[in-house]
XYZ file of C-alpha atoms in Angstrom:
437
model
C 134.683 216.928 74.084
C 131.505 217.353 72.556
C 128.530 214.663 72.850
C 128.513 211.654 70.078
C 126.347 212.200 67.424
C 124.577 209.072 65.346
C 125.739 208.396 62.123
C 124.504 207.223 59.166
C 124.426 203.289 59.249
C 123.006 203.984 63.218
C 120.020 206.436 61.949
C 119.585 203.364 58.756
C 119.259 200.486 61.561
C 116.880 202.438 63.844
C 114.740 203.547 60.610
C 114.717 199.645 59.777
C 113.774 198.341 63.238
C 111.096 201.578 63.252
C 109.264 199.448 59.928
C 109.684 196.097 61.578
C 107.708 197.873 64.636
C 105.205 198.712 62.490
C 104.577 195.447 60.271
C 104.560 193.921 63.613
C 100.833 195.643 64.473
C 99.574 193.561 61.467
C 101.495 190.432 62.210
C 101.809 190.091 66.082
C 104.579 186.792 65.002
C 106.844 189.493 64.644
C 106.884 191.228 67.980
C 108.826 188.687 69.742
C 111.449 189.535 67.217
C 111.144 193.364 66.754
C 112.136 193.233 70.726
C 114.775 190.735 70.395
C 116.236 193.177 67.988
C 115.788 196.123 70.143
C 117.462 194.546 72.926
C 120.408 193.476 70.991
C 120.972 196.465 69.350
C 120.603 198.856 72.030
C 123.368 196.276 73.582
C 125.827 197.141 70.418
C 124.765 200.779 70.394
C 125.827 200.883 74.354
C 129.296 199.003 73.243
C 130.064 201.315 70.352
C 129.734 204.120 72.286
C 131.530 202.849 75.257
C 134.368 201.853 73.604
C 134.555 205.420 71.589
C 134.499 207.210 74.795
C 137.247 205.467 76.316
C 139.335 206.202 72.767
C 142.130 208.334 73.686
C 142.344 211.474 71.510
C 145.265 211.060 69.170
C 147.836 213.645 69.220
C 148.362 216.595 66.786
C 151.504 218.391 65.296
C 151.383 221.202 63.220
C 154.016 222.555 60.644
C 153.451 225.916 58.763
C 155.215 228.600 57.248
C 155.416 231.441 60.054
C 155.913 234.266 57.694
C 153.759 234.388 55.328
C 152.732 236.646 52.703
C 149.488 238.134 52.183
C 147.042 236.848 49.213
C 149.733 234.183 48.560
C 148.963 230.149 49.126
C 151.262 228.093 51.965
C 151.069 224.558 52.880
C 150.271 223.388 56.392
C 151.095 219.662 57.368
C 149.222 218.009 60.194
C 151.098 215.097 61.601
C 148.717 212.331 63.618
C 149.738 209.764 66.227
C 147.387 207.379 67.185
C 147.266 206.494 70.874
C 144.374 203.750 71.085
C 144.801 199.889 70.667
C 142.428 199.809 67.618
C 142.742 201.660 64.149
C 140.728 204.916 64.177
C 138.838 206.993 61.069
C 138.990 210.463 61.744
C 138.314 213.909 60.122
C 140.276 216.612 60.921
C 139.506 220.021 60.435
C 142.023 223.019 61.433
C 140.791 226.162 63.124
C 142.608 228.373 60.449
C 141.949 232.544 60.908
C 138.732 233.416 60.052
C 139.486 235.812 56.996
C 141.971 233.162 54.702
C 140.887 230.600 52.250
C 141.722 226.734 52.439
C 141.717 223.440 49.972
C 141.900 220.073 51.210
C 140.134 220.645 54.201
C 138.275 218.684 56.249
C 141.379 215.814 55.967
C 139.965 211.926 56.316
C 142.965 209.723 57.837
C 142.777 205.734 58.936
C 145.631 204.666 61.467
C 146.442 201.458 62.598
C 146.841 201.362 66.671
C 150.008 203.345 67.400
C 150.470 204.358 64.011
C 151.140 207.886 62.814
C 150.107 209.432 59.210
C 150.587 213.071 58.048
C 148.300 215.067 55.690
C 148.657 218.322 54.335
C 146.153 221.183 53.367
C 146.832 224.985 51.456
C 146.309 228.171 53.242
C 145.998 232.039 52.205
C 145.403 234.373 54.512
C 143.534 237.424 53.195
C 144.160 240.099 56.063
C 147.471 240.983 57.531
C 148.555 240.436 61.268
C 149.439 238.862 63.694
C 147.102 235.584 64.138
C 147.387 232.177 66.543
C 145.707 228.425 65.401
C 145.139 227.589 68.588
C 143.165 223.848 68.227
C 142.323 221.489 65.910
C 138.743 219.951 64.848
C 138.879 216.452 65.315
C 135.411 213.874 64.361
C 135.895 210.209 65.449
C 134.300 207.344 64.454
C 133.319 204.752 66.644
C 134.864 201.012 66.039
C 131.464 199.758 63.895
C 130.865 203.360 62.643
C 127.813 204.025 64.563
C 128.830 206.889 66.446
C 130.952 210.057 65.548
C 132.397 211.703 68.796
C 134.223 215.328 68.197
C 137.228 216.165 69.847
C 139.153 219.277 70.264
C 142.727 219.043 70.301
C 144.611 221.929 71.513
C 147.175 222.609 69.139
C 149.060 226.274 69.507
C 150.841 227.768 66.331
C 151.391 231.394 65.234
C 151.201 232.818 61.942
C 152.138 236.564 60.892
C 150.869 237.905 57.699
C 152.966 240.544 55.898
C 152.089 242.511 53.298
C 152.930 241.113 50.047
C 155.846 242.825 47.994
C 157.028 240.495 45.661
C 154.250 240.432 43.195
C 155.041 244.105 42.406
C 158.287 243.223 42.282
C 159.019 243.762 38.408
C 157.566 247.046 39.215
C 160.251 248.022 41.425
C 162.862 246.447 38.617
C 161.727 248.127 35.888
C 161.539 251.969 38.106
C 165.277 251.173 39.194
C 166.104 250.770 35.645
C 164.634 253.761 34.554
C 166.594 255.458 36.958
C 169.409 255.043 34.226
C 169.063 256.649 30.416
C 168.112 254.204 27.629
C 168.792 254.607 23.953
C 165.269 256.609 22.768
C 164.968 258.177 26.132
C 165.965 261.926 27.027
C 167.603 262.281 30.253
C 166.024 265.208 32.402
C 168.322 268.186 33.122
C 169.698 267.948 36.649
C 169.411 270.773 38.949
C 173.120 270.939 40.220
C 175.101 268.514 40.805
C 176.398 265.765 43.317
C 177.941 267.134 46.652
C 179.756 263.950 47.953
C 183.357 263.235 47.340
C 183.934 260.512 44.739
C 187.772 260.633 43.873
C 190.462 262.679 42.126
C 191.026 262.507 38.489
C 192.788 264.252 35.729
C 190.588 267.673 34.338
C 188.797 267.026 31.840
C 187.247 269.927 29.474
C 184.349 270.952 30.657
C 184.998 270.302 34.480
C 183.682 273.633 36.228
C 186.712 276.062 37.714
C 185.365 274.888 41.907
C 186.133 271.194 41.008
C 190.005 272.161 40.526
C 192.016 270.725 43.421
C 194.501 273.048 43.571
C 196.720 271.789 46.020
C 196.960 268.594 44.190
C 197.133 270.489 41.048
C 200.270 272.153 42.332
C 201.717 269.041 43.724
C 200.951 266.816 40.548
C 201.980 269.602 38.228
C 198.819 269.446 35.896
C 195.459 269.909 36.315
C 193.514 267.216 38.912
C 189.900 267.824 39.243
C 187.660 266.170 42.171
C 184.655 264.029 41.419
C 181.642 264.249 42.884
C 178.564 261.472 43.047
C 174.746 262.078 44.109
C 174.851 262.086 47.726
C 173.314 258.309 48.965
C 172.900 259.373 52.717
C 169.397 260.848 52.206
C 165.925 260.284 54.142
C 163.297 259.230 52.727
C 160.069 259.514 55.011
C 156.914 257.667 54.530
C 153.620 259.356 56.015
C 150.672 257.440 56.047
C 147.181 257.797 56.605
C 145.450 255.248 58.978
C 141.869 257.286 59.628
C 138.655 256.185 58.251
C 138.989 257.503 54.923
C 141.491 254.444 54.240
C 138.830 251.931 54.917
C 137.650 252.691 51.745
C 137.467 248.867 49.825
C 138.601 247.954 46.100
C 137.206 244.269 46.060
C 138.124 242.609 49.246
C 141.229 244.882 49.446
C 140.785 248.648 51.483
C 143.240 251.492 50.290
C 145.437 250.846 54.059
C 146.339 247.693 52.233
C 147.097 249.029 48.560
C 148.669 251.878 50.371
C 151.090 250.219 52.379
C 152.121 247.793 49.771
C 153.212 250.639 47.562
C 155.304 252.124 50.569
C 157.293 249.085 51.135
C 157.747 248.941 47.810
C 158.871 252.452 47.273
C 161.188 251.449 50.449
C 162.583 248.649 49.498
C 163.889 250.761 46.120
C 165.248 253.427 48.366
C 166.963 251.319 50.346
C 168.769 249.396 47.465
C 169.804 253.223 46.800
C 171.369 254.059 49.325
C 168.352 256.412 51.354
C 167.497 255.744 54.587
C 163.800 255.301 55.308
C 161.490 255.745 58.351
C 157.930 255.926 58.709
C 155.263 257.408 60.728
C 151.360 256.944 61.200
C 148.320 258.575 62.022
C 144.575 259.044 61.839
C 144.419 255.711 64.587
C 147.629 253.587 65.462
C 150.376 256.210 66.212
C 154.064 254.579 65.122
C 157.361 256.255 64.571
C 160.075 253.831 62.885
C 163.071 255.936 62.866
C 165.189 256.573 59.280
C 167.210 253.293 58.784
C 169.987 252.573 55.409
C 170.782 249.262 54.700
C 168.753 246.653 52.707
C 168.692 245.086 56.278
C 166.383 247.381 57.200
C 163.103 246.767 55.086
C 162.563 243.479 57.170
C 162.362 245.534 60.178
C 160.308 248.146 58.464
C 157.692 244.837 57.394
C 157.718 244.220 60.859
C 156.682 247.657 62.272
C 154.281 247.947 59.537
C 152.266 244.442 58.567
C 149.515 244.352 61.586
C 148.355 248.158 60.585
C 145.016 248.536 59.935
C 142.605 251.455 59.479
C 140.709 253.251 62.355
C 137.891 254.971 62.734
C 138.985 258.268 63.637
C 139.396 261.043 61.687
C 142.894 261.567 60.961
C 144.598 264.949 62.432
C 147.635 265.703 59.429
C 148.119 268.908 61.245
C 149.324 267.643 64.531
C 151.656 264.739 63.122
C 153.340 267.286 60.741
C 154.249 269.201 64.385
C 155.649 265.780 65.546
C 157.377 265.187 62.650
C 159.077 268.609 62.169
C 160.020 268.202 65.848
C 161.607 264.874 65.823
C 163.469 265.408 62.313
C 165.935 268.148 61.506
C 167.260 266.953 58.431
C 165.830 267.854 54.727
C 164.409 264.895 53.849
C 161.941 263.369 50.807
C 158.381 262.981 52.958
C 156.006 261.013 51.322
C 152.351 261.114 52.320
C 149.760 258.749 51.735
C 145.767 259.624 52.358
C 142.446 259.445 51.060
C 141.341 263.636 51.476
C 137.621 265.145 51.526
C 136.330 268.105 52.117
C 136.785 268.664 55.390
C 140.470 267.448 55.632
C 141.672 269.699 53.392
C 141.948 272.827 55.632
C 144.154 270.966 58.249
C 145.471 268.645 55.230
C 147.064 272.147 53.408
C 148.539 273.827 56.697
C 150.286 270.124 57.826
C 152.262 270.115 54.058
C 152.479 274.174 54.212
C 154.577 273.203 57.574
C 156.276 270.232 56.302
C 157.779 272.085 53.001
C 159.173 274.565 54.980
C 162.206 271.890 55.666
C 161.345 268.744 53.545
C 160.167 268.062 50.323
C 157.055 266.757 49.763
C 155.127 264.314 47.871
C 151.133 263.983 48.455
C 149.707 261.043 46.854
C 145.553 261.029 47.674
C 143.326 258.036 46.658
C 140.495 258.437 45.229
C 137.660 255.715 44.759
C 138.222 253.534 41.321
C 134.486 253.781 41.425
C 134.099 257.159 41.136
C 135.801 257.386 38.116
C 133.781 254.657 36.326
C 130.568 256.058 37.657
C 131.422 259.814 35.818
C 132.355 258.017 32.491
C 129.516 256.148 32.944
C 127.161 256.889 29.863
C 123.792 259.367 30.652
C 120.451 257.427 29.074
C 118.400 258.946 32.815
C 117.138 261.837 34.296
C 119.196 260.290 37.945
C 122.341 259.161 35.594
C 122.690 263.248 34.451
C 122.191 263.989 38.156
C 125.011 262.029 39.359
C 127.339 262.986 36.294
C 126.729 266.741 37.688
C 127.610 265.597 41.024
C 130.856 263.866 40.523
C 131.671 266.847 38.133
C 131.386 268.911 41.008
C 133.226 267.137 42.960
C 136.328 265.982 40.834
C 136.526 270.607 39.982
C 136.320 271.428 44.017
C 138.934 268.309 44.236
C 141.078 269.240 41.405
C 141.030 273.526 42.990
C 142.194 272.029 46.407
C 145.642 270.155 44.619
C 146.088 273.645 41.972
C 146.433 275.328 46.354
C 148.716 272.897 47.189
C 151.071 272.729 44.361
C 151.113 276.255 44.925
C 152.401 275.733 48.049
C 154.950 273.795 46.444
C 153.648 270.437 47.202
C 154.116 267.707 44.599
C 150.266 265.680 44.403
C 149.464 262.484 42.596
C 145.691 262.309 42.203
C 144.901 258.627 41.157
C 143.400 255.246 42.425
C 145.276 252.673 44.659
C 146.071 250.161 42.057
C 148.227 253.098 40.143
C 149.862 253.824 43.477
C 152.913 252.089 43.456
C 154.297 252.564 39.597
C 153.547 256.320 40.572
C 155.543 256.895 43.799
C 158.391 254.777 42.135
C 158.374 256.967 38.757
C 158.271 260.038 40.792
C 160.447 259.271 43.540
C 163.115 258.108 40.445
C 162.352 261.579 38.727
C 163.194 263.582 42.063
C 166.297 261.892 42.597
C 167.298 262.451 38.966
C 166.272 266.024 38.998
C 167.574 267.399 42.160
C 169.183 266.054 45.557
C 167.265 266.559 49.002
């Protein structure tokens, strides 16, 4: 409990009697009653407060949406039970996590003695994690008002922010549907074909001579040819960057968040296909979620993932490509996810070099939105030509060091985080039309 605090109509009667103290200098008639006054009130100030001290605190529950989304607004309802004898006026305030935004907070409420009310207030939560509300801010007002008295009332919820998916979730719609030839649209040429069993059928012209079943050929006495689908049973692997390079901020939003987003995203779609995903971290918090099918599997994926957030340690691609190749022996799709400079890009080139010797790769490296408005930026100084030179030189040594690693064979997307996700779903759509893993 904290100490009472006047209030307003207590600081307006004091300032009053202060002016009656001073007229009564002039006119000594009004001394006997400027004391008379003092006595009596300091009587009802002594009452007021008594009785607010001996209010019991009224009890709190909370009801809130455990799960919630990142960025997205949830309502909270705080349920009151008054305990004292008297009505009450109270302002209640909730301890929410420090980085979300609220309306309708602080909430006034007036109960009757052993009443209950309810009132209700909007949260968003602006970082991911895992975060408790552990009390409530309660101010109480004293029976005449005089006093305000603030309570804490210990009130214990949990709340997990996940990363939020379903905004991009036309996104994901309109990749899956691309997936699939439209009238106006020219199908790319598939390297080879699928290797898992559909059914047997009647040949058809044009079936090549190794689809001929000739044992069913012979025992059906024409020609039956076996089908074959795209093979479903394929990994996908997300690998993603958690160093210090990834605290790099668009707004309030660092590329860790835009980056993960876009990987759920991309594994939600391969999921719905059939792939099984897994993930694995570096560059800080070190996590291995192993390769999982079933749509099932994404909420268990959200969970593994949502309370990841960048480090600041430089982030060793070299040594988690060794992990990976030793944990996984199957060919799979692995997707990587950084934000490269410089100095990365020695250990960055012989991590993929040793991932494509079993896996094929996709690097997709950030780059700051910033950057790019900066070089188009129009030249009117001496500094502005300067700079324009700079990021020139930059965007040439940057462009040389993905020309080595598509070399290498190493598929690289070079763009900002809010291009992310549309780009690993149109390429991962284009790899699984153009060739199987």
């Amino acid at each position: 409990t904290i100490p009472m605090t006047p209030r307003a109509p207590l600081l307006i009667a004091g300032g009053l009697w202060t002016l009656l103290g001073l007229a009564a200098v002039w006119w000594p008639q009004l001394r006997e009653l400027w004391r008379w006054l003092g006595v009596l009130g300091l009587g009802v100030l002594a009452l007021d407060a008594w009785r607010l001290w001996r209010t019991p605190d009224p009890t709190l529950a909370r009801e809130l949406v455990r799960n919630q989304a990142q960025g997205r607004w949830s309502q909270v309802r705080l349920d009151v039970t008054n305990r004292a004898a008297r009505r009450i006026s109270l302002s209640l305030h909730d301890l929410h996590p420090l980085h979300s935004d609220t309306e309708g907070l602080p909430v006034q409420l007036r109960l009757n003695a052993s009443a209950s009310g309810e009132r209700c207030y909007r949260l968003r939560p602006r970082r991911r994690g895992d975060f408790e509300i552990s009390a409530c801010d309660c101010a109480l007002n004293s029976p005449l008002g005089l006093w305000r008295a603030r309570r804490c009332l210990r009130v214990r919820s949990e709340l997990r922010v996940f990363p939020d998916i379903t905004g991009a979730r036309h996104q994901a719609l309109l990749a899956a549907q691309s997936a699939h030839p439209r009238p106006g649209r020219h199908p790319l040429p598939r390297l080879g074909r699928g290797t898992e069993f559909h059914e047997m059928r009647d040949y058809r012209a044009g079936d090549a001579l190794h689809q001929i079943d000739w044992k069913a050929t012979s025992r059906m006495q024409r020609l039956i040819s076996r089908d074959y689908e795209d093979e479903r049973d394929q990994h996908l692997l997300l690998l993603l960057d958690c160093g210090r390079h990834m605290r790099h901020a668009e707004g309030e939003r660092a590329h860790l968040d835009e980056a993960l987003e876009a990987l759920l995203l991309l594994a939600r779609l391969g999921l719905r296909q059939g792939d099984a995903v897994g993930f694995m971290t570096y560059g800080g918090p070190h996590r291995w979620f192993a390769p999982r099918k079933g749509e099932a599997a994404l909420w268990p994926l959200l969970e593994a993932m949502h309370d990841l957030e960048p480090s600041l340690e430089a982030s060793d691609a070299l040594s988690v490509a060794r992990d990976l190749m030793r944990i996984t022996s199957r060919r799979a799709l692995v997707v990587v996810v950084t934000n490269s400079r410089g100095e990365d890009q020695p250990g960055l080139e012989q991590a993929l070099g040793l991932l494509r010797r079993r896996h094929l790769v996709v690097l997709a490296d950030l780059r700051e939105t910033r950057l790019d408005e900066a070089f188009k930026a129009p030249i009117r100084q001496f500094r502005d030509a300067l700079r324009f030179h700079a990021l020139h030189q930059w965007f040439e040594s940057r462009r040389a060091q993905h020309a080595r690693l598509s070399h290498l064979g190493i598929d690289v997307l070079d763009l900002p985080p809010a291009r992310l996700p549309l780009a690993l779903i149109e390429r991962y759509n284009r790899i699984k039309r153009t060739a199987a893993l």
